[in-house]
Structure formats: structure tokens, C-alpha cells
Short mmCIF file of C-alpha atoms and ligand atoms in Angstrom, two decimals:
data_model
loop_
_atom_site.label_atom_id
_atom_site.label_comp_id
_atom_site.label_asym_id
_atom_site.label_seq_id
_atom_site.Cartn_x
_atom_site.Cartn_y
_atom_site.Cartn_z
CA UNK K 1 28.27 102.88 1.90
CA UNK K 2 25.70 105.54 1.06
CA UNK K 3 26.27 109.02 1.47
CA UNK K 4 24.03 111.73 2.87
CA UNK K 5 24.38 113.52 -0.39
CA UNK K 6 22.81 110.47 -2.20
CA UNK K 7 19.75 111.42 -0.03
CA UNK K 8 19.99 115.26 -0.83
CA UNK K 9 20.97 115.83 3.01
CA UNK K 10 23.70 118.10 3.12
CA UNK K 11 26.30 118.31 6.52
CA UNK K 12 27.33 121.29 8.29
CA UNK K 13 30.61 121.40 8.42
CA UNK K 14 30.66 123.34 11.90
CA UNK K 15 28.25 121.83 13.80
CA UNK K 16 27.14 118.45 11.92
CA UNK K 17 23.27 119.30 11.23
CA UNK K 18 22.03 117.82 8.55
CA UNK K 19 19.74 120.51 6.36
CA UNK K 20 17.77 118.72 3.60
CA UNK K 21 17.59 121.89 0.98
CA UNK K 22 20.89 123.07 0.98
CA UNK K 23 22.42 125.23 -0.44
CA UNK K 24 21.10 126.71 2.34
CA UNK K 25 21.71 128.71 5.77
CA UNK K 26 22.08 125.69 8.83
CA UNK K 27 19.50 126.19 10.91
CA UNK K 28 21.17 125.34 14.00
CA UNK K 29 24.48 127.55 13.94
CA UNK K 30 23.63 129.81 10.88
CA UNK K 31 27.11 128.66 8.63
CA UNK K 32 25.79 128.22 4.88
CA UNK K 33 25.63 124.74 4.59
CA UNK K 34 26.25 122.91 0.52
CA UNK K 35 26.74 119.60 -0.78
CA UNK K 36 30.04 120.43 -1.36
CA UNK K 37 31.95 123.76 -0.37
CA UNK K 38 31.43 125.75 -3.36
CA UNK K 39 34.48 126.23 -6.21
CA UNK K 40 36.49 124.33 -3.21
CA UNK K 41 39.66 123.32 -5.62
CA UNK K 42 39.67 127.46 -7.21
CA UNK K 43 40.23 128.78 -3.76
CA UNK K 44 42.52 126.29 -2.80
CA UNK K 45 44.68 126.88 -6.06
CA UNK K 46 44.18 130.97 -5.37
CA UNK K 47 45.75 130.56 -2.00
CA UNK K 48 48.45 128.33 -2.59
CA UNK K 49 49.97 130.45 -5.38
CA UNK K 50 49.44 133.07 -2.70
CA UNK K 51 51.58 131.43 -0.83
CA UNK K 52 54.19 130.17 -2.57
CA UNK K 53 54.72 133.51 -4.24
CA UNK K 54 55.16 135.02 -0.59
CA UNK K 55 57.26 132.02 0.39
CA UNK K 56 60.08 133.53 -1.89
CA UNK K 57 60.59 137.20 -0.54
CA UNK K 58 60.30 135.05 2.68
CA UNK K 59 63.28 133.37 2.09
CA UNK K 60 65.64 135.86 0.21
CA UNK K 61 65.11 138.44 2.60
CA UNK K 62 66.82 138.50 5.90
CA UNK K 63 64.38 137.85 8.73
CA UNK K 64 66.57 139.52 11.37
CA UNK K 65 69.37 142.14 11.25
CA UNK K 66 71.78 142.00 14.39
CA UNK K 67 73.45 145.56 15.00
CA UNK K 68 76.25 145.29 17.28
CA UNK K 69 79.96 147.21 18.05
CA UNK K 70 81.07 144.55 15.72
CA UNK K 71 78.45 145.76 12.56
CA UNK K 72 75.57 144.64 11.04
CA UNK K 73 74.30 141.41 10.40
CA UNK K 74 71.24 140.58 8.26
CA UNK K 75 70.26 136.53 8.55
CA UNK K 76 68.02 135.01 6.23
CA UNK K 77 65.61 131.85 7.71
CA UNK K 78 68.38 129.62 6.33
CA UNK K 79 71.40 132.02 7.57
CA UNK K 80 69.85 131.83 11.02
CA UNK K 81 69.73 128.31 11.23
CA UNK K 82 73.18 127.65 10.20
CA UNK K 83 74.18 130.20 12.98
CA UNK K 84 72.57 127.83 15.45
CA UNK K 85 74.64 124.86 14.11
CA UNK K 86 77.36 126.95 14.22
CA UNK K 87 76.51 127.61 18.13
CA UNK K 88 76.38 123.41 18.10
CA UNK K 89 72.64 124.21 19.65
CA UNK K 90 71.35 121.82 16.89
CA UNK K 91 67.56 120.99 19.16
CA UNK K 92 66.94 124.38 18.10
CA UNK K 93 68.20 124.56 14.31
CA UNK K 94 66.08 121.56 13.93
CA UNK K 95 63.29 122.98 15.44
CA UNK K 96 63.31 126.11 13.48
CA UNK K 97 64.45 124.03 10.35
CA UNK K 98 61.54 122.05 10.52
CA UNK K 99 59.03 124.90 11.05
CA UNK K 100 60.47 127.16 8.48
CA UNK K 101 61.85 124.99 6.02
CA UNK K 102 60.48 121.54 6.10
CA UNK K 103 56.97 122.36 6.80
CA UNK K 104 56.20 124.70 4.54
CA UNK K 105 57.41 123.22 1.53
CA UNK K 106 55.83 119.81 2.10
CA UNK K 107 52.18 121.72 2.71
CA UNK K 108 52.70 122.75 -0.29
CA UNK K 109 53.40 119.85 -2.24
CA UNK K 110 50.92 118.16 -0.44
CA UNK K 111 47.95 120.57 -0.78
CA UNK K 112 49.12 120.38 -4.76
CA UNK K 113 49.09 116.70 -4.65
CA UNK K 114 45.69 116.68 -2.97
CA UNK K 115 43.54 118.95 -5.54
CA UNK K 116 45.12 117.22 -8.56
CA UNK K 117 44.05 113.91 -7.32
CA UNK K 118 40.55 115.45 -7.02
CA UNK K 119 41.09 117.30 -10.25
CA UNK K 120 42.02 113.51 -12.02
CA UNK K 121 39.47 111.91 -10.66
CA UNK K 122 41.97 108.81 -8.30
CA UNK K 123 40.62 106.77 -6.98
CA UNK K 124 42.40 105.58 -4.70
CA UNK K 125 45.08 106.09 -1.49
CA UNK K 126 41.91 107.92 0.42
CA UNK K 127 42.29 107.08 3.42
CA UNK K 128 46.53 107.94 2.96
CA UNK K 129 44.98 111.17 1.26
CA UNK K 130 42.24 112.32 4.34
CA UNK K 131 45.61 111.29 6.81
CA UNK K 132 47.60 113.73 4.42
CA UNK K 133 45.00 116.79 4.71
CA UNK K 134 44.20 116.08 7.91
CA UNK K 135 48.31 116.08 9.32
CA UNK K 136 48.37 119.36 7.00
CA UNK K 137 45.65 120.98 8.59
CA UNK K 138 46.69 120.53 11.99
CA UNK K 139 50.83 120.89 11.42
CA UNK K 140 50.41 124.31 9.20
CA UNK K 141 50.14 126.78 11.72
CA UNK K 142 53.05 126.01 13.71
CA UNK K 143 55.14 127.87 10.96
CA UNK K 144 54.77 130.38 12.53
CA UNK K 145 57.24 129.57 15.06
CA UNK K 146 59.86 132.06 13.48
CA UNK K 147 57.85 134.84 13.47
CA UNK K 148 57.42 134.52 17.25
CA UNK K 149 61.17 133.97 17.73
CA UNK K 150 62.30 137.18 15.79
CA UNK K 151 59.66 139.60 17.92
CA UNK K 152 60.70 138.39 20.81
CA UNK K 153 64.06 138.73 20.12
CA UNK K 154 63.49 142.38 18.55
CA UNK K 155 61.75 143.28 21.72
CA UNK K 156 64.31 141.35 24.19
CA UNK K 157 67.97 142.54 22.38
CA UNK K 158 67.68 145.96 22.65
CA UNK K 159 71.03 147.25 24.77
CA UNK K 160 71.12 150.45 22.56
CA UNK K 161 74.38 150.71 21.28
CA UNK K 162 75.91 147.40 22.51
CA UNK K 163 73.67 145.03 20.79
CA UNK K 164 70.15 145.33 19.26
CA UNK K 165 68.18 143.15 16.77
CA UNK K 166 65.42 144.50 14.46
CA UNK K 167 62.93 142.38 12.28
CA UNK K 168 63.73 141.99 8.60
CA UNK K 169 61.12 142.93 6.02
CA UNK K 170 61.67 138.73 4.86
CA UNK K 171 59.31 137.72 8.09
CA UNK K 172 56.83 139.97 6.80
CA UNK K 173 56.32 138.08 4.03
CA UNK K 174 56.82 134.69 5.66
CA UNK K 175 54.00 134.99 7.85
CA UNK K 176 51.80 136.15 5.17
CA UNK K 177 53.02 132.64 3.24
CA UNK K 178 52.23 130.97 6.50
CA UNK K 179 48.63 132.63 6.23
CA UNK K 180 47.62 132.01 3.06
CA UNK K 181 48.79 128.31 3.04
CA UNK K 182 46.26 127.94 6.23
CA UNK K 183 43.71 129.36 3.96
CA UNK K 184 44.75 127.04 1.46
CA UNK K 185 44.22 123.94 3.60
CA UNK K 186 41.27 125.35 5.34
CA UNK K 187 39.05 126.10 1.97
CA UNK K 188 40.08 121.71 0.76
CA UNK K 189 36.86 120.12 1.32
CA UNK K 190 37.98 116.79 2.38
CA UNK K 191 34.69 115.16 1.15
CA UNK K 192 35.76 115.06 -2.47
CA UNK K 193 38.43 112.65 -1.84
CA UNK K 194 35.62 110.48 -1.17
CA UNK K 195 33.48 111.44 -4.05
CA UNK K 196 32.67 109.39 -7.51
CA UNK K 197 31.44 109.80 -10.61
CA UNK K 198 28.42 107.91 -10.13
CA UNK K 199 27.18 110.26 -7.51
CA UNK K 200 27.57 113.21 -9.02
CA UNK K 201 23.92 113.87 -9.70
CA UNK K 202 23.53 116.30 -6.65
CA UNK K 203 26.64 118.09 -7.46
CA UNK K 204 24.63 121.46 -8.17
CA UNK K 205 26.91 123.66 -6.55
CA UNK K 206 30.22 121.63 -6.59
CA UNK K 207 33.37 123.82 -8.73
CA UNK C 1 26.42 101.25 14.78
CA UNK C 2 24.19 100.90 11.73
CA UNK C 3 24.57 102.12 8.04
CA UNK C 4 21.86 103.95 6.43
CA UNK C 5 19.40 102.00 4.31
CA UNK C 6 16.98 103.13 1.73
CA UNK C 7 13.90 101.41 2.95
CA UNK C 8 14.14 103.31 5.83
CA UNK C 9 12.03 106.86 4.78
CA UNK C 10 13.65 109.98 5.49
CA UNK C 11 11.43 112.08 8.17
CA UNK C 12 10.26 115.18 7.01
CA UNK C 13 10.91 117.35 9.84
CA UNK C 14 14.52 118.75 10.30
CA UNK C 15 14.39 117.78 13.74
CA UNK C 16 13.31 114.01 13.38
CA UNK C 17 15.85 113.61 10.86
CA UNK C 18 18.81 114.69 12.53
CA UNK C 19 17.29 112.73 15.76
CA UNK C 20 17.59 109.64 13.88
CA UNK C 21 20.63 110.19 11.87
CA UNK C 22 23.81 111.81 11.34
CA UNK C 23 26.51 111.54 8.97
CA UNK C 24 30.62 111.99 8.98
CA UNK C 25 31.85 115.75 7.93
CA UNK C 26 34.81 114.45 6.53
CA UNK C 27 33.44 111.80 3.43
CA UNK C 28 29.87 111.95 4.26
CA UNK C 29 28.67 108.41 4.91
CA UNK C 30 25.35 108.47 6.68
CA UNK C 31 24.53 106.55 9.62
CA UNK C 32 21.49 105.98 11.54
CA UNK C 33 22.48 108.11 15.24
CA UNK C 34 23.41 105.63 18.07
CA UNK C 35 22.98 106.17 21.59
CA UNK C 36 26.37 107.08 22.81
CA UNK C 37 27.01 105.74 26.51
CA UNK C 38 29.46 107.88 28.58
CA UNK C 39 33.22 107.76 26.67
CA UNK C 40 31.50 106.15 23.68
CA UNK C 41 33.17 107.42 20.31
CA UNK C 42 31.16 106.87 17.34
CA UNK C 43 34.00 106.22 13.90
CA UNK C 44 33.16 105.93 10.57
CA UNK C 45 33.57 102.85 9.01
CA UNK C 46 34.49 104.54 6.02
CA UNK C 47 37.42 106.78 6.67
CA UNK C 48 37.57 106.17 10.80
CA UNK C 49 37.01 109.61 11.68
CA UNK C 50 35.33 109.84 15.19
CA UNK C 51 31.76 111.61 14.20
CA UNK C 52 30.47 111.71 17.39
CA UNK C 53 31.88 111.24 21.31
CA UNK C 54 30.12 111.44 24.56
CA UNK C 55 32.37 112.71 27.01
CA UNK C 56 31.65 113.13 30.86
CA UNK C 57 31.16 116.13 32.71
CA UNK C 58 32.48 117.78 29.25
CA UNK C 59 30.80 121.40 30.23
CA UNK C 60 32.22 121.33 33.94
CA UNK C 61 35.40 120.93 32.86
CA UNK C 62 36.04 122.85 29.76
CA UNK C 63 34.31 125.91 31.73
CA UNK C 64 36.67 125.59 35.03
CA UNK C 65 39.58 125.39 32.07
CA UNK C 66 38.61 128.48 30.61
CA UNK C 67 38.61 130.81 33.62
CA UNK C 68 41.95 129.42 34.70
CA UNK C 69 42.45 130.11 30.78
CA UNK C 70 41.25 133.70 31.01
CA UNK C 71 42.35 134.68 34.41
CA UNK C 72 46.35 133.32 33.23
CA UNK C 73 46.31 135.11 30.12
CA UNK C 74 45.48 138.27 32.15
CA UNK C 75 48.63 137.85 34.13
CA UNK C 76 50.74 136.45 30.79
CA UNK C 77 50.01 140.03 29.51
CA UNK C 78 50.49 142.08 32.15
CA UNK C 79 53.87 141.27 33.34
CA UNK C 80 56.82 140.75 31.57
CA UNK C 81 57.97 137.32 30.62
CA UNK C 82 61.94 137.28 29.61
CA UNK C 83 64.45 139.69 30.79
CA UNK C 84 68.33 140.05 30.01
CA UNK C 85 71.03 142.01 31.37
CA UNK C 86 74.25 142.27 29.98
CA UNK C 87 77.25 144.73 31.14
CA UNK C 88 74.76 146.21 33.29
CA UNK C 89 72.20 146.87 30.95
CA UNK C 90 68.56 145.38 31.33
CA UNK C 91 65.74 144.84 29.49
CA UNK C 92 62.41 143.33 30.23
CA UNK C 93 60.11 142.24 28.31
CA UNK C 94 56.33 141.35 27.66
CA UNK C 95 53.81 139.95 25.46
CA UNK C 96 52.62 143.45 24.21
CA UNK C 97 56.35 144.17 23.75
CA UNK C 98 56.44 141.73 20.91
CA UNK C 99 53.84 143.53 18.97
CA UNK C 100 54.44 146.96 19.67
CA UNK C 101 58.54 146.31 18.57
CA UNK C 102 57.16 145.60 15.30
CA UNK C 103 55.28 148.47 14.78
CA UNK C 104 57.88 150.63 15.86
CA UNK C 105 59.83 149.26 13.14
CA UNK C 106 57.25 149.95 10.72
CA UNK C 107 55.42 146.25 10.24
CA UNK C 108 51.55 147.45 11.07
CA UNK C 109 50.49 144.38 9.10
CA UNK C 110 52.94 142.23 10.83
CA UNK C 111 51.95 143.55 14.18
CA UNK C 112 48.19 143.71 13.80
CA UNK C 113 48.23 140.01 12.35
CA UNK C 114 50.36 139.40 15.96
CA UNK C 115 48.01 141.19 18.02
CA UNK C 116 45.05 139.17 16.37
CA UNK C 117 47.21 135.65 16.47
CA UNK C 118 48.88 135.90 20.14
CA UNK C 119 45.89 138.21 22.12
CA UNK C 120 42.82 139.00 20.67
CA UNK C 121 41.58 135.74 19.07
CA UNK C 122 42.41 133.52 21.92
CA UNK C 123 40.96 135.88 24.60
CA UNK C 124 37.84 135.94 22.05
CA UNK C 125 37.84 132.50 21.67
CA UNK C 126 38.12 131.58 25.64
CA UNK C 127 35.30 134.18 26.16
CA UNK C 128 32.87 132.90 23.62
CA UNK C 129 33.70 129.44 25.15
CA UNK C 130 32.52 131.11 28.44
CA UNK C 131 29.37 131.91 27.69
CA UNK C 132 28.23 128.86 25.48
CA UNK C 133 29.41 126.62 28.02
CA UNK C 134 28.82 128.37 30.92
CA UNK C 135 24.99 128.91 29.96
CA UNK C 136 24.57 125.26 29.36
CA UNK C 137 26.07 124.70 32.85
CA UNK C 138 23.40 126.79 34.05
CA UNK C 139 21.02 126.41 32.30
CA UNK C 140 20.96 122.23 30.67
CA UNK C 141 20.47 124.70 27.67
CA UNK C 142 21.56 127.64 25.32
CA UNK C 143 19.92 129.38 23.05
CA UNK C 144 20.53 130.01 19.24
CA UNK C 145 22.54 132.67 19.87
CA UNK C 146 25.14 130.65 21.16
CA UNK C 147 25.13 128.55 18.21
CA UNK C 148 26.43 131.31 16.74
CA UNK C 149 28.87 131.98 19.56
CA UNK C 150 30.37 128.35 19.10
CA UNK C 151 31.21 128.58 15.80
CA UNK C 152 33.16 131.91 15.86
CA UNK C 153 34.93 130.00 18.92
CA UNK C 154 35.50 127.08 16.70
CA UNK C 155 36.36 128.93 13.87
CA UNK C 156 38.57 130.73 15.67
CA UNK C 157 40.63 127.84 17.01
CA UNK C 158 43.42 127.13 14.31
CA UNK C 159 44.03 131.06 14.26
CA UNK C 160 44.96 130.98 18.17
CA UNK C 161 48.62 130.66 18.30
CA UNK C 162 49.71 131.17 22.13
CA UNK C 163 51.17 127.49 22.39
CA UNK C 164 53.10 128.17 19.20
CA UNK C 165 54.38 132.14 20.61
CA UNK C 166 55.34 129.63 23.85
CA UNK C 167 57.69 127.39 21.31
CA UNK C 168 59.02 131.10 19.81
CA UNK C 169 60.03 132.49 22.94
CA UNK C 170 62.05 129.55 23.97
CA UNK C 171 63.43 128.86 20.95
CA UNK C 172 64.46 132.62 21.52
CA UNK C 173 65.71 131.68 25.28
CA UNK C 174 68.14 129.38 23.58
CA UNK C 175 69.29 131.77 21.19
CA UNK C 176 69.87 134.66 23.21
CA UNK C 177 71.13 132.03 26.36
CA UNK C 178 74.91 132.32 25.58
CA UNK C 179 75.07 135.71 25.25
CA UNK C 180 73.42 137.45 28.07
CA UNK C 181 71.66 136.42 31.49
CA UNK C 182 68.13 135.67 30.82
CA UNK C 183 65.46 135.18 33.39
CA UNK C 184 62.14 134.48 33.42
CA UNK C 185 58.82 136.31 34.59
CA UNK C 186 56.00 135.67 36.17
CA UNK C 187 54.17 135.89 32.47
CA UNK C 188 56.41 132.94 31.65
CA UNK C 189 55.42 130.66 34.08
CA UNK C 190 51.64 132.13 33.56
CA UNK C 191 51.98 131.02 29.76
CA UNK C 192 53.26 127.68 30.33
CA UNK C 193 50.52 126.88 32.28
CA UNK C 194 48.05 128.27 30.17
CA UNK C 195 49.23 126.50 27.15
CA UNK C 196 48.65 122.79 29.17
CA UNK C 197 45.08 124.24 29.94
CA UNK C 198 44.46 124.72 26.56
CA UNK C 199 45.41 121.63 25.08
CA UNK C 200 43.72 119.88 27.98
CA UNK C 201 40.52 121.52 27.30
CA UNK C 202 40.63 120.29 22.90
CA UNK C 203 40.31 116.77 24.95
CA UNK C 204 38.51 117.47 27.98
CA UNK C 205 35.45 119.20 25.70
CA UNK C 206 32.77 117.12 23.80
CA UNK C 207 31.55 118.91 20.52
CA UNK C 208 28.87 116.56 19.91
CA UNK C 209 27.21 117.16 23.53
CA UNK C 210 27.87 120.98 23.45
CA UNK C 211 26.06 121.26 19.84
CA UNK C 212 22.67 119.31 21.26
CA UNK C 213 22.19 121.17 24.16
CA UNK C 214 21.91 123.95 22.02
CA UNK C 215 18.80 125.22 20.35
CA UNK C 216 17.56 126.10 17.21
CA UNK C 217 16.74 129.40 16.10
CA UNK C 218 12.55 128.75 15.16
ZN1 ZN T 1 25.55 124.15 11.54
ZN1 ZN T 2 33.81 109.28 7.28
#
């Protein structure tokens, strides 16, 4: 199999045109077009940190505070989703489990499993790799599934002095996780798993 | 489907060469460009990504799509989509109340970024849609300046988030279900439908056939 950078034809990675001086601007939709996305593994590593860091507050903090005739009551992501087994509605604390909890953390470890196999050099496992990124990619965003779910339940609960619900400062911070890991996964060009030593020669503006 | 071989010499102009070949985005094997009959997907043998498809009546389609999409997000953001009452007191809601509840409680990032992830980018997104697709319609052809247009649309397509807002708010239903009397709005049934319109439309629209009727900027 040859590749197009073997031929010094570089892809667009919007639109597919293949420019034959790159790096340069594609001259069908105007995206800078390289070999390989430039310092691609440095960005990645800049948002992931990013977003673990913000992960934490995300997750300490309470996400919602409930004030009621009965008191206050400020859930974290986990709190929240033991409340819901609690309630026996268990579709929905595995829903929000999985969004909040389970997603999340296995981006991350598999964005970090992804650039140190680039940054080793393997060989191997690409297609389980590009199936990896690619599930990543498209799973990522729907994180954000509790960020929805506590502004519409700020707006909904608000019965003044009966009940009302107000967002905790933790969502804040979970979103932004959510954000940056996107960012993460978006800036992984997925043609270095595919990449070898041997055809390195082009690599002018590779890391 | 034919791999690239180096006896074969590489035209010189850009448009010869990408008339005669193309190569997969994702590990950048080069092939020599098939002709694609209709519902023909072109995968690469190397990591079986589809590189290129040829789907029919792709333009019709996605455009009649998009003005459903545009005309039900309209109505998804002008009425209100949940309300509760409980011991006579009601509350009704809508997809702007979302966003402003979180700036009243002081989140302006938090709201901006929801404004940008529920509204504004998909409405941007269906509109430049619109116009790429809706000039080739027209026209056979675009010009470069829809090039552009496409990209910001596709660009813009992991950072629209109405499906996901759909899973929130009835994830919220359930929550909220036991303890007051919820019922839905018109912007509720407005945003289910929208949501199946948009996920039809990511398999009803071909990017290969969109980005060659378009032309290049000389
Ligand atoms: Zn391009
Ligand atoms: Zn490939």
C-alpha cells in the first residue's frame, strides 16, 4: 500500500482534495492542508490535561442544589445518580452514569493510550486503534447529557418557595472537561496510526 | 478499485490529479478514483473506511430535510416544551429558558457555551447547508464560496448538540415525573421530530457528490 504522502500529495482533511505543495492553503475549500496536522500529539496532550484537570472540580462540586421546605440539598454527578437508584428509576441512573461517569473517563484513557502508541512508535492493533478514535470521536459529545438535564431542571423546578433547583458551580466545570476532551480528540490525526518509519522522509511539518 | 502504482506519472495539473485519484483521510492510502455507480461506496482496503459514496438524489433530500430542519427549530424555540404544576403552581418552560436560568444564576460562560451548543450552531449549520445545497439544486453548481460555506457546516457538526439537549430533557422528565405533573409542549414534539430529521439527513447526504459539484476558487 502506498500512501499519498509517499508521492508528496497531501489530503484535505475537510473536503478530500489532494494539493501537491502542501503545507499549503486547499484550493478547493480554503482549510490549510499538511502532510500531517502540525504538532498533532502537543495539542492533543494540552487538551487532555485540560480536561482532566476540569474533570475534578466537575466531580467534587455539586452539580445541582435542591431548595425545598425540607432544606437544601447540593448533589454531586455521583450523588445524583445514586438518588435515581434510590427512586429505583435505574434506565436513567444508567443513562446519566454512563454519560457522566463512564464516558469520560474511558476518553480519556483512550485518547492517552492512542498518542503514546504514536509516541512509541506500535506497530500494531491499527485497525483496533482507528475503531478506538473513531468510537471516541463520535461518543464524546454526548457528555454533555448532564449539563442539559440540570438547565432544564433549573429552569422547570422553580415553585418559589415550595421547591426550586439551581445549577451548581461543579457543571460549570464539567462541561468545560467535556469541551476540551472534544478538542482533544478532534486535534488526533488519525493518519499517524498508520505511519512508519520508513516513510518519514516527507514528514517536514509533522510534531 | 485499483491501488496506486508508481509507473503511473502523477499529472501536473491540480485538477487532472485529483480527477484521476484520491486517497483515504483517515491513513492515507492512495487510490486511482473509480467511477462510483448510484449507492456505490468506495472502502479502503487498508483501514475500511468508506472514502467515497455516491448517493441518489443526495441534494433533494438533504435540502427538503433542512427546511423541515429550520422551520421545526423555529417552533422548538418559540414555545415552551415541559411544563409542571404542583399545589397549584405552574411553570412552563422553553428552550431559551434553559440558557437564560443559567445566566441568572451567574454562569455567562455556561450559558453562552449553551446558547452556541443548543441554538446558534445548529441554526448556522442548517443555514449554511441551505445555501450550499440549495445552489447546487439550482444551479448543477456552486461556487467557491460555498466551499467555504461547507466546511464551517461540517465543522460545525460535532458542536451541534440538539439530539443530545433532547436526551437531557427527558432524562429530566423522568426525574422530575414523580414529583409533579409534567406535560409536554408543542416545542417537545417539534424537537423530537427535528432530531429524526437530523440524523436522517448525516445518511441521506453524500459528501463526496456535494464537494464535486463545487468549484474552485481560480
Ligand atoms: Zn479542502
Ligand atoms: Zn484508509
Amino acid at each position: 500500500m502506498r500512501t499519498a504522502r509517499e508521492y508528496g500529495l497531501a489530503v484535505c482533511q475537510s473536503c478530500g482534495w489532494l494539493v501537491q505543495d502542501a503545507p499549503a492553503r486547499c484550493d478547493r475549500c480554503g482549510r490549510k492542508v499538511h502532510f500531517r496536522n502540525p504538532a498533532s500529539l502537543q495539542k492533543v496532550w494540552a487538551y487532555w490535561l485540560a480536561g482532566v484537570i476540569a474533570y475534578i472540580p466537575g466531580n467534587t462540586y455539586p452539580i445541582m442544589i435542591t431548595k425545598s421546605v425540607a432544606g437544601e440539598n447540593a448533589a454531586t454527578i455521583i450523588g445524583g445518580v445514586l438518588t435515581l437508584i434510590h427512586h429505583q428509576s435505574y434506565l436513567v441512573a444508567g443513562v446519566v452514569f454512563i454519560a457522566s461517569i463512564v464516558i469520560p473517563v474511558s476518553k480519556f484513557l483512550v485518547i492517552a493510550w492512542l498518542a503514546l502508541s504514536i509516541q512509541r512508535g506500535q506497530a500494531t492493533g491499527e485497525h483496533t486503534r482507528l475503531h478506538a478514535y473513531e468510537a471516541t470521536e463520535f461518543i464524546g459529545r454526548w457528555s454533555m447529557v448532564d449539563v442539559f438535564v440540570v438547565a432544564a431542571l433549573a429552569a422547570l423546578i422553580q415553585l418559589g418557595a415550595l421547591v426550586s433547583i439551581q445549577p451548581g458551580i461543579g457543571i460549570q466545570a464539567f462541561a468545560l472537561s467535556v469541551i476540551f476532551t472534544m478538542l482533544s480528540a478532534n486535534a488526533f490525526d488519525a493518519r499517524l496510526i498508520w505511519d512508519r518509519e520508513q516513510d518519514k522522509e516527507n514528514d517536514d511539518d509533522n510534531l | 478499485m485499483s491501488e496506486f502504482h508508481a509507473e503511473n506519472p502523477l499529472p501536473q495539473s491540480a485538477d487532472d490529479l485529483n480527477a484521476q485519484y484520491i486517497a483515504c483521510p483517515h491513513c492515507d492510502s492512495l487510490y486511482v478514483r473509480p467511477r462510483l455507480s448510484e449507492n456505490e461506496k468506495l472502502e479502503c482496503t487498508r483501514c475500511h473506511s468508506i472514502i467515497m459514496t455516491n448517493k441518489v438524489r443526495s441534494s433533494e433530500r438533504t435540502l427538503a430535510a433542512m427546511i423541515g430542519a429550520l422551520i421545526l427549530y423555529g417552533v422548538a424555540v418559540s414555545f415552551p416544551f415541559l411544563s409542571m404544576e404542583r399545589s397549584g403552581l405552574e411553570n412552563k418552560i422553553s428552550v431559551i429558558d434553559c440558557i437564560s436560568v443559567l445566566w441568572t444564576n451567574q454562569m455567562y460562560l455556561l450559558s453562552i457555551a449553551l446558547a452556541l451548543l443548543i441554538v446558534v450552531l445548529p441554526v448556522s449549520r442548517i443555514l449554511l447547508l441551505v445555501q450550499v445545497v440549495g445552489t447546487i439544486r439550482v444551479n448543477g453548481r456552486a461556487g467557491w464560496r460555498n466551499a467555504r460555506a461547507l466546511r464551517w457546516a461540517q465543522f460545525l457538526e460535532p458542536w451541534s448538540m440538539a439530539e443530545i439537549f433532547m436526551i437531557g430533557v427527558i432524562v429530566s422528565l423522568v426525574k422530575v415525573g414523580k414529583m409533579a405533573n409534567i406535560t409536554v409542549g408543542p416545542s417537545f414534539i417539534a424537537l423530537t421530530v427535528l432530531i429524526v430529521l437530523l440524523t436522517w439527513t448525516s445518511t441521506a447526504m453524500c459528501r463526496s457528490t456535494t464537494w464535486a459539484a463545487l468549484e474552485r476558487k481560480q
